[in-house]
Short mmCIF file of C-alpha atoms and ligand atoms in Angstrom, two decimals:
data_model
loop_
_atom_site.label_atom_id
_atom_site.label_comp_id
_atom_site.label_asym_id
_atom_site.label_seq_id
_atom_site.Cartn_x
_atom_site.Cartn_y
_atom_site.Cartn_z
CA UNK A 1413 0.00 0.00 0.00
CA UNK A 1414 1.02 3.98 -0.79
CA UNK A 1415 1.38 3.71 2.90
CA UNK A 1416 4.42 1.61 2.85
CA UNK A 1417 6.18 3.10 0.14
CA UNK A 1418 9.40 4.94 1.48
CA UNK A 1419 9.65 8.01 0.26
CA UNK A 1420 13.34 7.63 -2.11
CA UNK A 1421 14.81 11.20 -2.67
CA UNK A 1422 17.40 11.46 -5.42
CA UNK A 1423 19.50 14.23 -6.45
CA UNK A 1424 21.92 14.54 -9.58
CA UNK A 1425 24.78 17.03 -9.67
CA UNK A 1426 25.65 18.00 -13.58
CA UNK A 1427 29.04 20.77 -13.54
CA UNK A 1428 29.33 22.42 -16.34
CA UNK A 1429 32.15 22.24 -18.09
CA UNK A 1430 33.08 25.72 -19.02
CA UNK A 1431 32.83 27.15 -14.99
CA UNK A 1432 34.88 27.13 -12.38
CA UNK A 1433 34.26 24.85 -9.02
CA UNK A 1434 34.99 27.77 -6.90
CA UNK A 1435 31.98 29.55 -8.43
CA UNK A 1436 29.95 27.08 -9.48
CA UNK A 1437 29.43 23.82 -7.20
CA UNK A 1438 26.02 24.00 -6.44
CA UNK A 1439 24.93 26.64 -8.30
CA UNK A 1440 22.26 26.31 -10.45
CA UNK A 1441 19.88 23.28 -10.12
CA UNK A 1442 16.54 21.83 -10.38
CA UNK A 1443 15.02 20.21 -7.69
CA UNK A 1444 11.97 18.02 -9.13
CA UNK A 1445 9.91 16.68 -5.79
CA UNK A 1446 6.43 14.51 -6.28
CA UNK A 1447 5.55 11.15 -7.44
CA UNK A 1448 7.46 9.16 -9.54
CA UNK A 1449 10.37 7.02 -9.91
CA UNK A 1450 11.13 3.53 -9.26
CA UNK A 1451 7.23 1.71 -8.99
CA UNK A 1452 6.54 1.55 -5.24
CA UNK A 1453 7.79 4.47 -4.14
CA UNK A 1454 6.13 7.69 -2.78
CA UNK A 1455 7.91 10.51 -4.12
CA UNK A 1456 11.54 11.23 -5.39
CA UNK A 1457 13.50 14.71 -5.66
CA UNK A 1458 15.74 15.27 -8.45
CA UNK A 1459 18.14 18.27 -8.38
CA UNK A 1460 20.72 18.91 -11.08
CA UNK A 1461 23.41 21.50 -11.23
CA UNK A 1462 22.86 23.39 -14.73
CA UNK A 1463 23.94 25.80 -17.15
CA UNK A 1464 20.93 27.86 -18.20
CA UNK A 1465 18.07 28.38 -15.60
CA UNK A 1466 16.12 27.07 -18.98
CA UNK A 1467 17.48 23.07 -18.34
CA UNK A 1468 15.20 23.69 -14.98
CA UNK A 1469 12.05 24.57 -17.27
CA UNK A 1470 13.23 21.87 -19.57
CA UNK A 1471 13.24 18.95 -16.78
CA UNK A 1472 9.80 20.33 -15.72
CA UNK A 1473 8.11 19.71 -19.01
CA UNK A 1474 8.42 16.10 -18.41
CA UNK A 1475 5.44 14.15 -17.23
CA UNK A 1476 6.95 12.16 -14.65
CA UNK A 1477 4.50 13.60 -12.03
CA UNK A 1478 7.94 15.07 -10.61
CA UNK A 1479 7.65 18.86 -9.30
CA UNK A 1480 10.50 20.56 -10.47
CA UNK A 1481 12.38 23.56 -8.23
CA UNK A 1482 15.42 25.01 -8.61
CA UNK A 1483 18.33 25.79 -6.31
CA UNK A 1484 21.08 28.93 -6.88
CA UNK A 1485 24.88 28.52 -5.82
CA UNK A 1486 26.64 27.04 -3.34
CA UNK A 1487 24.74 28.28 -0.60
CA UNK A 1488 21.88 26.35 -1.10
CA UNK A 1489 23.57 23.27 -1.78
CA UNK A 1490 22.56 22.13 2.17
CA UNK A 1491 18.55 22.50 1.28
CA UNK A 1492 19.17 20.68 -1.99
CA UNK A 1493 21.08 17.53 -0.38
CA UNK A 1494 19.04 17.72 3.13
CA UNK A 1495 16.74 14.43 3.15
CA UNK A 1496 18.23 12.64 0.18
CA UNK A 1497 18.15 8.92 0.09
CA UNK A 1498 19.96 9.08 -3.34
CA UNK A 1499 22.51 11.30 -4.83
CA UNK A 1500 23.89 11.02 -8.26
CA UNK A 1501 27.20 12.94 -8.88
CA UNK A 1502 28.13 13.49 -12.38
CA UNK A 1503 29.58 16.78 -11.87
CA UNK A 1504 32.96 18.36 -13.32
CA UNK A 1505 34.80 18.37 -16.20
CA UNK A 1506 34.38 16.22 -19.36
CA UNK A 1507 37.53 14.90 -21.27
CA UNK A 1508 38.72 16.58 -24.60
CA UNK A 1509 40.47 14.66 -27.49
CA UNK A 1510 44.05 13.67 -26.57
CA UNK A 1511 42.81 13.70 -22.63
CA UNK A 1512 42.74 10.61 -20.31
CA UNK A 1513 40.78 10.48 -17.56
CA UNK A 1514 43.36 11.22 -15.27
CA UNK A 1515 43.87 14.44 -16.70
CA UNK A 1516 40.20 15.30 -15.28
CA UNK A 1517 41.73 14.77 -11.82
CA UNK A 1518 43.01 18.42 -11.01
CA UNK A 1519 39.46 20.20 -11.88
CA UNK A 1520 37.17 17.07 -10.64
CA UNK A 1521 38.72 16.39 -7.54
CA UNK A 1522 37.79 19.41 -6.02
CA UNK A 1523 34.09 19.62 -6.97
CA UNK A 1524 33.80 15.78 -5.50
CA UNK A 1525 35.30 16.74 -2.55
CA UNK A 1526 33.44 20.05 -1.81
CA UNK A 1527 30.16 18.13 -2.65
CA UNK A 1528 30.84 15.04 -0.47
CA UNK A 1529 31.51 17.39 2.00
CA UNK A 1530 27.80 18.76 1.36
CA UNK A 1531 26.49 15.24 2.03
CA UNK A 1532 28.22 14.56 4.74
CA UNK A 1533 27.05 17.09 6.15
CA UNK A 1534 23.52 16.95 5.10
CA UNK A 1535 22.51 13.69 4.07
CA UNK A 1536 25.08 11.42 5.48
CA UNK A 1537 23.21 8.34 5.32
CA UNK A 1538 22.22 8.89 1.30
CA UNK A 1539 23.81 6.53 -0.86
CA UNK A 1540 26.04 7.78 -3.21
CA UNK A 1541 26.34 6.98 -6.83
CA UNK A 1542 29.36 8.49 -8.20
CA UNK A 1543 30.50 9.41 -12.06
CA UNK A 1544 32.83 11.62 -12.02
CA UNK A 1545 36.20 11.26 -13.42
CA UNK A 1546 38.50 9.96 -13.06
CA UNK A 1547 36.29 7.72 -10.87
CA UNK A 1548 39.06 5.47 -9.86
CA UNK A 1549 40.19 8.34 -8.30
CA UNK A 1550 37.05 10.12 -7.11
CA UNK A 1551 35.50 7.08 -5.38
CA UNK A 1552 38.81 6.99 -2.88
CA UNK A 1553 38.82 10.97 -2.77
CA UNK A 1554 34.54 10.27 -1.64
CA UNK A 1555 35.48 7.34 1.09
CA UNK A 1556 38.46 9.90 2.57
CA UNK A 1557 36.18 13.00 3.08
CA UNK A 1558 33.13 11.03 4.71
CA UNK A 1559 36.12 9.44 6.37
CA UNK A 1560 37.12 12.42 7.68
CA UNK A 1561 33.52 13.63 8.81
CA UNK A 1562 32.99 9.80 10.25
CA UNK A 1563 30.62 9.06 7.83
CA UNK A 1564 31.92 6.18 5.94
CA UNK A 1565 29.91 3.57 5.07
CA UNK A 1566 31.54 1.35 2.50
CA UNK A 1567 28.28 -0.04 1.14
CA UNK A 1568 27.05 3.52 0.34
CA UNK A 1569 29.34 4.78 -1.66
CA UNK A 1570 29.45 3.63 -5.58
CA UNK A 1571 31.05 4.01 -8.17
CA UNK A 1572 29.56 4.13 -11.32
CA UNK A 1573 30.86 1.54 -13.84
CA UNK A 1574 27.86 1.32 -15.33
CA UNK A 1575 28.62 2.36 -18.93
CA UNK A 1576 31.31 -0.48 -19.31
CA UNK A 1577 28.31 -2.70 -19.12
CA UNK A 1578 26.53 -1.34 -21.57
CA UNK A 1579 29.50 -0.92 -23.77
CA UNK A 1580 30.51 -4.37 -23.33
CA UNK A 1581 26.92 -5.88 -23.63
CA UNK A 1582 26.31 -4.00 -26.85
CA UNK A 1583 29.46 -4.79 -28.36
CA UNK A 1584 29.19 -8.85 -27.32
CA UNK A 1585 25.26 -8.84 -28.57
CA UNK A 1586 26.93 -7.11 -32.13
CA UNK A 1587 29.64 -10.11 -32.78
CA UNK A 1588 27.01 -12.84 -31.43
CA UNK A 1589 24.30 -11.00 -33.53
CA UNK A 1590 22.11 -11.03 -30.30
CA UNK A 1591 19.56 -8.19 -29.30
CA UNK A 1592 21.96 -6.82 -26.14
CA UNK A 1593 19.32 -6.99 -24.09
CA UNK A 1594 20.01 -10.68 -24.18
CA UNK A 1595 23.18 -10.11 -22.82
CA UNK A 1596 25.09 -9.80 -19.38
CA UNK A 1597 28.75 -9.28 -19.51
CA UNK A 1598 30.44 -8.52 -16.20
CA UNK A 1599 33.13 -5.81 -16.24
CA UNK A 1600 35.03 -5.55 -13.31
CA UNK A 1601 38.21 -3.62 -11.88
CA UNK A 1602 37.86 0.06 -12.49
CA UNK A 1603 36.64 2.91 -14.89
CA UNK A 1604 39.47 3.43 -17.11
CA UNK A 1605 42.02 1.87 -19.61
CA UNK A 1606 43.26 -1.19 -18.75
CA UNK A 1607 41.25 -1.84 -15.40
CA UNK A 1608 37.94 -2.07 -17.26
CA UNK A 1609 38.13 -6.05 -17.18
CA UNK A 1610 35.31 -7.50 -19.17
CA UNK A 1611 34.79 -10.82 -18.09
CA UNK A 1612 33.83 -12.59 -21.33
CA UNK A 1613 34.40 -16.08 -20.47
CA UNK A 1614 31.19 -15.23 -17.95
CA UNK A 1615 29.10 -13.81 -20.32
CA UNK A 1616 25.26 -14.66 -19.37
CA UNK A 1617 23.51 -15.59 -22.63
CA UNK A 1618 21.87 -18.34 -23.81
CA UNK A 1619 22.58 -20.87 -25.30
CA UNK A 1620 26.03 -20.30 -23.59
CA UNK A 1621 28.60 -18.93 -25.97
CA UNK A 1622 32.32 -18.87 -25.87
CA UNK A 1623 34.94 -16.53 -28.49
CA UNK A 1624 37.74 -17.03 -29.82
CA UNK A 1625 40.98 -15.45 -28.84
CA UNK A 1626 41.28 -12.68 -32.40
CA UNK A 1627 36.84 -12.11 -30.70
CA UNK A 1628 38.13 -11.94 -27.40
CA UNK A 1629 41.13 -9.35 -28.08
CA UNK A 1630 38.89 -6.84 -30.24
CA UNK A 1631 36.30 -7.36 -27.59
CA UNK A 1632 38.16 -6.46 -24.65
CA UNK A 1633 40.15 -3.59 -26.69
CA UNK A 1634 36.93 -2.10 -27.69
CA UNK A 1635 35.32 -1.91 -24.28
CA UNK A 1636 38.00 -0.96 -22.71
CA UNK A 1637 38.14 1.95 -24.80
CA UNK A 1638 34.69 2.82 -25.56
CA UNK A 1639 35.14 6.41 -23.96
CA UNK A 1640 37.74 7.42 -25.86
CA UNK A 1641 36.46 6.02 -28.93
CA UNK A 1642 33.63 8.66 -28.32
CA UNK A 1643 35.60 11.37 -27.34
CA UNK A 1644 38.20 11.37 -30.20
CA UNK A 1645 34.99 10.25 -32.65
CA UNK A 1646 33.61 13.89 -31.48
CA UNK A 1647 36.94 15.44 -32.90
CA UNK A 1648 35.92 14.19 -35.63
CA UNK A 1649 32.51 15.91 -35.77
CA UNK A 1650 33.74 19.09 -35.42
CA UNK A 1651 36.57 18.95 -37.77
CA UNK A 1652 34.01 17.78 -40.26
CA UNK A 1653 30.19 18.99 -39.62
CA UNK A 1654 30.67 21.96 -37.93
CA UNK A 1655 29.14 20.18 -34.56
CA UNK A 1656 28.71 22.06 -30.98
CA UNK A 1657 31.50 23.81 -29.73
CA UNK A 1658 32.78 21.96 -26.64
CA UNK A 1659 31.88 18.27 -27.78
CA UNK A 1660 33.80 15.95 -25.67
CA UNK A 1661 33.16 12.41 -23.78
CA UNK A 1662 29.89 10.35 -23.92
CA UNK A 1663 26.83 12.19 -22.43
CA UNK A 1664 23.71 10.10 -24.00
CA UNK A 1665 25.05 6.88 -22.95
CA UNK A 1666 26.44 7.77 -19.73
CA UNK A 1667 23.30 9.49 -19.33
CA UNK A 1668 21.68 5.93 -20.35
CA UNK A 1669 23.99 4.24 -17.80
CA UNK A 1670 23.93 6.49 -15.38
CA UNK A 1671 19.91 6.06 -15.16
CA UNK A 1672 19.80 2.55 -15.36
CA UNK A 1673 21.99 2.16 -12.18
CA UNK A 1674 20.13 4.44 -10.20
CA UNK A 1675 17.34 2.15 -11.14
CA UNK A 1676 19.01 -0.72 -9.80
CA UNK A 1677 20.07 1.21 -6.54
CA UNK A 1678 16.21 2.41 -6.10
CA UNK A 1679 15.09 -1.19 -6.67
CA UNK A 1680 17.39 -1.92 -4.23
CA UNK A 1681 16.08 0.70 -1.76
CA UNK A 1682 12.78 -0.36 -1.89
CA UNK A 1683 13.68 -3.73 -1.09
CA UNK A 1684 13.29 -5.88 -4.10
CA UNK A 1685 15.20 -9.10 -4.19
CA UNK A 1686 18.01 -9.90 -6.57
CA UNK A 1687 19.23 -6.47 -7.45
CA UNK A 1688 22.76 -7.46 -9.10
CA UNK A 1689 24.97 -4.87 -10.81
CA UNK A 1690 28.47 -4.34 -11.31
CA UNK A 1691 30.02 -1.44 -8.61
CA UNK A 1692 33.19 0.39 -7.82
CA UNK A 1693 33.32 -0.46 -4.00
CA UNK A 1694 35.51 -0.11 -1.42
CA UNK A 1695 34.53 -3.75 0.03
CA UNK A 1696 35.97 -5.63 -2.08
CA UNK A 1697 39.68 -7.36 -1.81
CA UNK A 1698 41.75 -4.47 -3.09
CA UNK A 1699 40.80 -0.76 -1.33
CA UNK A 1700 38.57 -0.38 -4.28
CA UNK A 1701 37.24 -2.80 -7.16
CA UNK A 1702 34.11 -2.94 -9.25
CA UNK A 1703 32.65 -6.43 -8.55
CA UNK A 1704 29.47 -7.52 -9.14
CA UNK A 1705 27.23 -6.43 -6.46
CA UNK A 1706 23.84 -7.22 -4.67
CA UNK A 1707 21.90 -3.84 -3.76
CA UNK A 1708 19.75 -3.56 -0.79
CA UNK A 1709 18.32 -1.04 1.13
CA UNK A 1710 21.71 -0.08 2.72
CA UNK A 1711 23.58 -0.11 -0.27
CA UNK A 1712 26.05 -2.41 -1.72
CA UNK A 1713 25.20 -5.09 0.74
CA UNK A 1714 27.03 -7.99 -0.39
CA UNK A 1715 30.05 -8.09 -2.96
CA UNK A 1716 30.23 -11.27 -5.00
CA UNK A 1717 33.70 -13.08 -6.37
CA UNK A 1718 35.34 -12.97 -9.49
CA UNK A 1719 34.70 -16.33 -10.04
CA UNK A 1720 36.69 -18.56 -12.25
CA UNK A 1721 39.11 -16.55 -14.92
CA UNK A 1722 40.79 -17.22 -18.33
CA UNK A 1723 44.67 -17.23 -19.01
CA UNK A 1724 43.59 -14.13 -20.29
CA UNK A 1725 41.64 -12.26 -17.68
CA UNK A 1726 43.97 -13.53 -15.34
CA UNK A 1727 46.50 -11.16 -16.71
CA UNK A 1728 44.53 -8.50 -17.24
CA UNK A 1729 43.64 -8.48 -14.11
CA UNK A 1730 46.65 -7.95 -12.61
CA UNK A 1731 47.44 -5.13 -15.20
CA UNK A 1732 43.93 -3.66 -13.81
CA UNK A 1733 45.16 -4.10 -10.35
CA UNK A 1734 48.50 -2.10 -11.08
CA UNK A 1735 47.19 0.76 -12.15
CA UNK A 1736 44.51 0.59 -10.16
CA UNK A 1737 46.39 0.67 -6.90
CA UNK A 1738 48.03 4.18 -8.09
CA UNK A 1739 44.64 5.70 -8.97
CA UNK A 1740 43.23 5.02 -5.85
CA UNK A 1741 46.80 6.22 -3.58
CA UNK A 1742 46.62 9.06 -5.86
CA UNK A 1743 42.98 9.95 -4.34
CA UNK A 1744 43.62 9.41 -1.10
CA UNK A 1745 46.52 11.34 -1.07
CA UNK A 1746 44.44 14.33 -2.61
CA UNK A 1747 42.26 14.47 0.59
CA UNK A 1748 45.11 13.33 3.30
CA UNK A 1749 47.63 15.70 2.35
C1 LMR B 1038 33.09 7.22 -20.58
O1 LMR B 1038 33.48 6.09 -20.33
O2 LMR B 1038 32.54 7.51 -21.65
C2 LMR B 1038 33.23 8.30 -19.56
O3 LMR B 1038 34.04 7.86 -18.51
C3 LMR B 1038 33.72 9.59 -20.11
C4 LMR B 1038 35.12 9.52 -20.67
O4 LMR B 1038 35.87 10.47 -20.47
O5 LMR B 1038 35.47 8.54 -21.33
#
């Protein structure tokens, strides 16, 4: 009954990339508050940081049943995270051709850490679902400052690795000629390079399918360089057809991704059974890893194994772990220095 639905409260950061953190985290958002969502519950709040007050007016022409407010600057950033059950942090910068993701981490680092500060402070016990880049970064940078404010909870904070999935699933479903929705591939490690480790000798599809080792080299290649193949690919665009000024990384798919996770965590909230996704979490064996996850009402409540690898995975995971292990120092460092 409505009277057992828990009211779920989301919010979504978006920085723009052309202003400055100083001047800008917080700033300009849209708070949407009413019914909708995930079936089951009550009522969800949706904020976003934007450019024009116009993306507020934009978001409010949906019929989601959402009411849409807006929020101005920094100061207000307490009333837009106060209450939240669910906050979605895309903000920052966005990679240019020739950038890794890495390169993100002077700008980005910042705005995560002045906005985890924000929920720490005013929705400690929301669970976080973070996209910022470089996230393999950003996720330790998170866990440090609600560290620092004794906040932590492990199962709370999550990365979002979301997009490999989709990547990978679409790209798998293409050389089986499957509909991707057919597909599962887990993709574990991290959000970048060589520590997005798609799993593809545990690829869920039926009947069971195996590739061969030219299939699973392109495969892995491709995924784990699906971002860049859209940033450089938007180079492209504006060399040749005169596209928007400012075209960078993925947006639509992220955007895809980004939803589809906060889905799962919603699902999870509510209490439905059987919520599995792939996570960067800091319960896992190394500080960080994205494993395949189980969401529940408090999060990332139980972290599942690798399970068996490939000659091939095996070594890439270790590569993934490498790197991996310097991302996340270099993140903790950021906030501990
Ligand atoms: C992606 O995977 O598309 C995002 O992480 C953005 C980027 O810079 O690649």
């Amino acid at each position: 009954s409505e009277a057992n639905h828990r009211i779920a409260r989301i919010s979504a950061h978006l920085c723009p990339p052309n202003l400055q953190m100083e001047e800008n985290c917080g700033l300009r958002q849209a708070n949407c508050r009413g019914k909708g969502g995930a079936p089951g519950f009550k009522s969800f709040t949706f904020m976003m940081l934007s450019t024009p007050p116009g993306v507020t007016a934009d978001i409010s022409h949906m019929d989601t049943g959402a009411v849409v407010r807006g929020f101005l600057g920094q100061p207000q950033l307490e009333s837009a995270l106060t209450g939240m059950d669910l906050v979605i942090i895309p903000a920052g910068v966005p990679r240019k051709p020739g950038m890794t993701r890495d390169d993100l981490f002077k700008i980005n680092a910042g705005i995560v850490r002045t906005l985890c500060e924000g929920i720490a402070k005013s929705c400690p016990n929301a669970i976080v679902n973070l996209i910022s880049n470089p996230v393999n970064s950003t996720v330790p940078i998170a866990a440090e400052v609600f560290k620092k404010a004794g906040t932590y909870d492990p199962k709370r904070l999550l990365g979002v690795t979301m997009l490999d999935v989709v990547r990978a699933n679409t790209f798998v479903a293409e050389v089986l000629g499957l509909d991707p929705r057919e597909v599962d591939v887990p993709v574990v490690g991290g959000h970048s390079g060589v520590t997005i480790l798609p799993l593809l000798s545990q690829v869920l599809v039926k009947p069971p399918c195996s590739f061969t080792a030219q299939e699973n080299e392109y495969l892995t290649h491709r995924i784990q360089n699906g971002g860049t193949e859209v940033v450089e690919l938007s180079k492209e665009c504006l060399c040749h057809l005169q596209a928007k000024a400012g075209a960078g990384s993925a947006t639509l798919s992220m955007a895809y991704a980004a939803v589809k996770f906060a889905d799962a965590c919603l699902r999870g909230l509510r209490g439905d059974a059987g919520v599995v996704e792939c996570s960067f979490v800091g319960i896992s064996e190394l500080p960080f890893f994205a494993s395949k996850v189980r969401l529940g009402r408090t999060g990332a409540e139980e972290v599942f194994q690798l399970g068996p690898l490939n000659e091939y995975e095996r070594i890439g995971l270790e590569k993934a772990k490498t790197e991996l292990a310097g991302s996340i120092q270099k993140g903790i460092s950021f906030i501990k220095k």
